[in-house]
Amino acid sequence: MSIAQKIQTIKHAFPPQTRLVAVSKFHPAEAILEAYDAGQRVFGESKVQELTEKYHILPKDIEWHFIGHLQTNKVKYIAPFICMIHSIDSPKLLEEVNRQVEKSNRTVQVLLQIHIAQETSKFGFSPQECLDFLNTGQWKNFKHIQICGLMGMATFTEDQQQIRGEFQTLNQLFFQIKNIYFAQNENFKELSMGMSDDYQIAIETGSTLVRLGSSIFGGRN
Ligand SMILES: *Cc1c(COP(=O)(O)O)cnc(C)c1O
């Protein structure tokens, strides 16, 4: 199947609230253009340098989403054009994104990354850390960001029940946070979960943004 056919087939089974983030990391601009010509506009990248290079040569109506770990000292390179950052994993990073985006006189959408997998990872807020941070109210001073929801990655496992349980945990946290902090805020509506191996479970448990790489573009070296 061509890239265009894969996108069409995958999206055909999406419910209306779910959007596709085509994860193009490690794939060349030609592959992105093939997806673009099939109507895809939202692309995800996880490395700052690779993203900025692609941004400069590709059509300007692409919505770029950053999905990888973002170092604070690199925020400035993507601040002028990034549409959404899925991977806000510390208060310090959020503050820096606000500061850099302000210089471009823009607003950027962000998601708070929550650590839900069993694997130990350096990245992401625990559910409690996230609640504690939101409780400080600091984020209300950041006028150049919109907190639009949560992102998480399930454990890399064959155990479907475990994956489902982790996505359900994230879904429940989403509604808890929505009710406490964002009840009047219609921007807070995104739940970014699901990759090529587990996106069907993610959609069943409420995902609004699935991040698919290999199932669209093939394997990465
Ligand atoms: C690479 C990556 C994806 C896409 O993974 P696939 O298994 O190729 O679909 C999704 N989310 C994040 C955070 C990634 O780094």
Coordinates of C-alpha atoms and ligand atoms in Angstrom, one line a residue, residues 23 25 46 67-68 151 153 194-197 211-215 220, ligand 1:
V23 CA 4.9 10.9 12.9
K25 CA 10.6 11.4 12.3
S46 CA 10.7 14.3 18.0
I67 CA 6.3 14.8 20.5
G68 CA 9.8 14.0 21.8
M151 CA -0.3 13.0 26.6
M153 CA 2.6 6.4 26.4
G194 CA -1.9 5.6 20.9
M195 CA 1.0 4.7 18.6
S196 CA 1.1 2.1 15.8
D197 CA 0.9 -0.9 18.0
R211 CA 0.5 9.5 16.9
L212 CA 1.3 7.0 14.1
G213 CA 4.7 6.6 12.5
S214 CA 5.6 3.1 11.3
S215 CA 2.1 2.1 10.3
R220 CA 12.7 3.6 10.7
Ligands
LIG1 C1 8.1 7.6 17.4 C2 6.9 8.0 18.3 C3 5.6 7.7 17.9 C4 5.3 6.8 16.7 O1 5.6 5.5 16.9 P1 5.1 4.3 15.9 O2 5.2 3.1 16.8 O3 6.1 4.3 14.8 O4 3.8 4.6 15.5 C5 4.6 8.1 18.7 N1 4.8 8.9 19.8 C6 6.0 9.2 20.2 C7 6.2 10.0 21.4 C8 7.1 8.8 19.5 O5 8.4 9.1 19.9

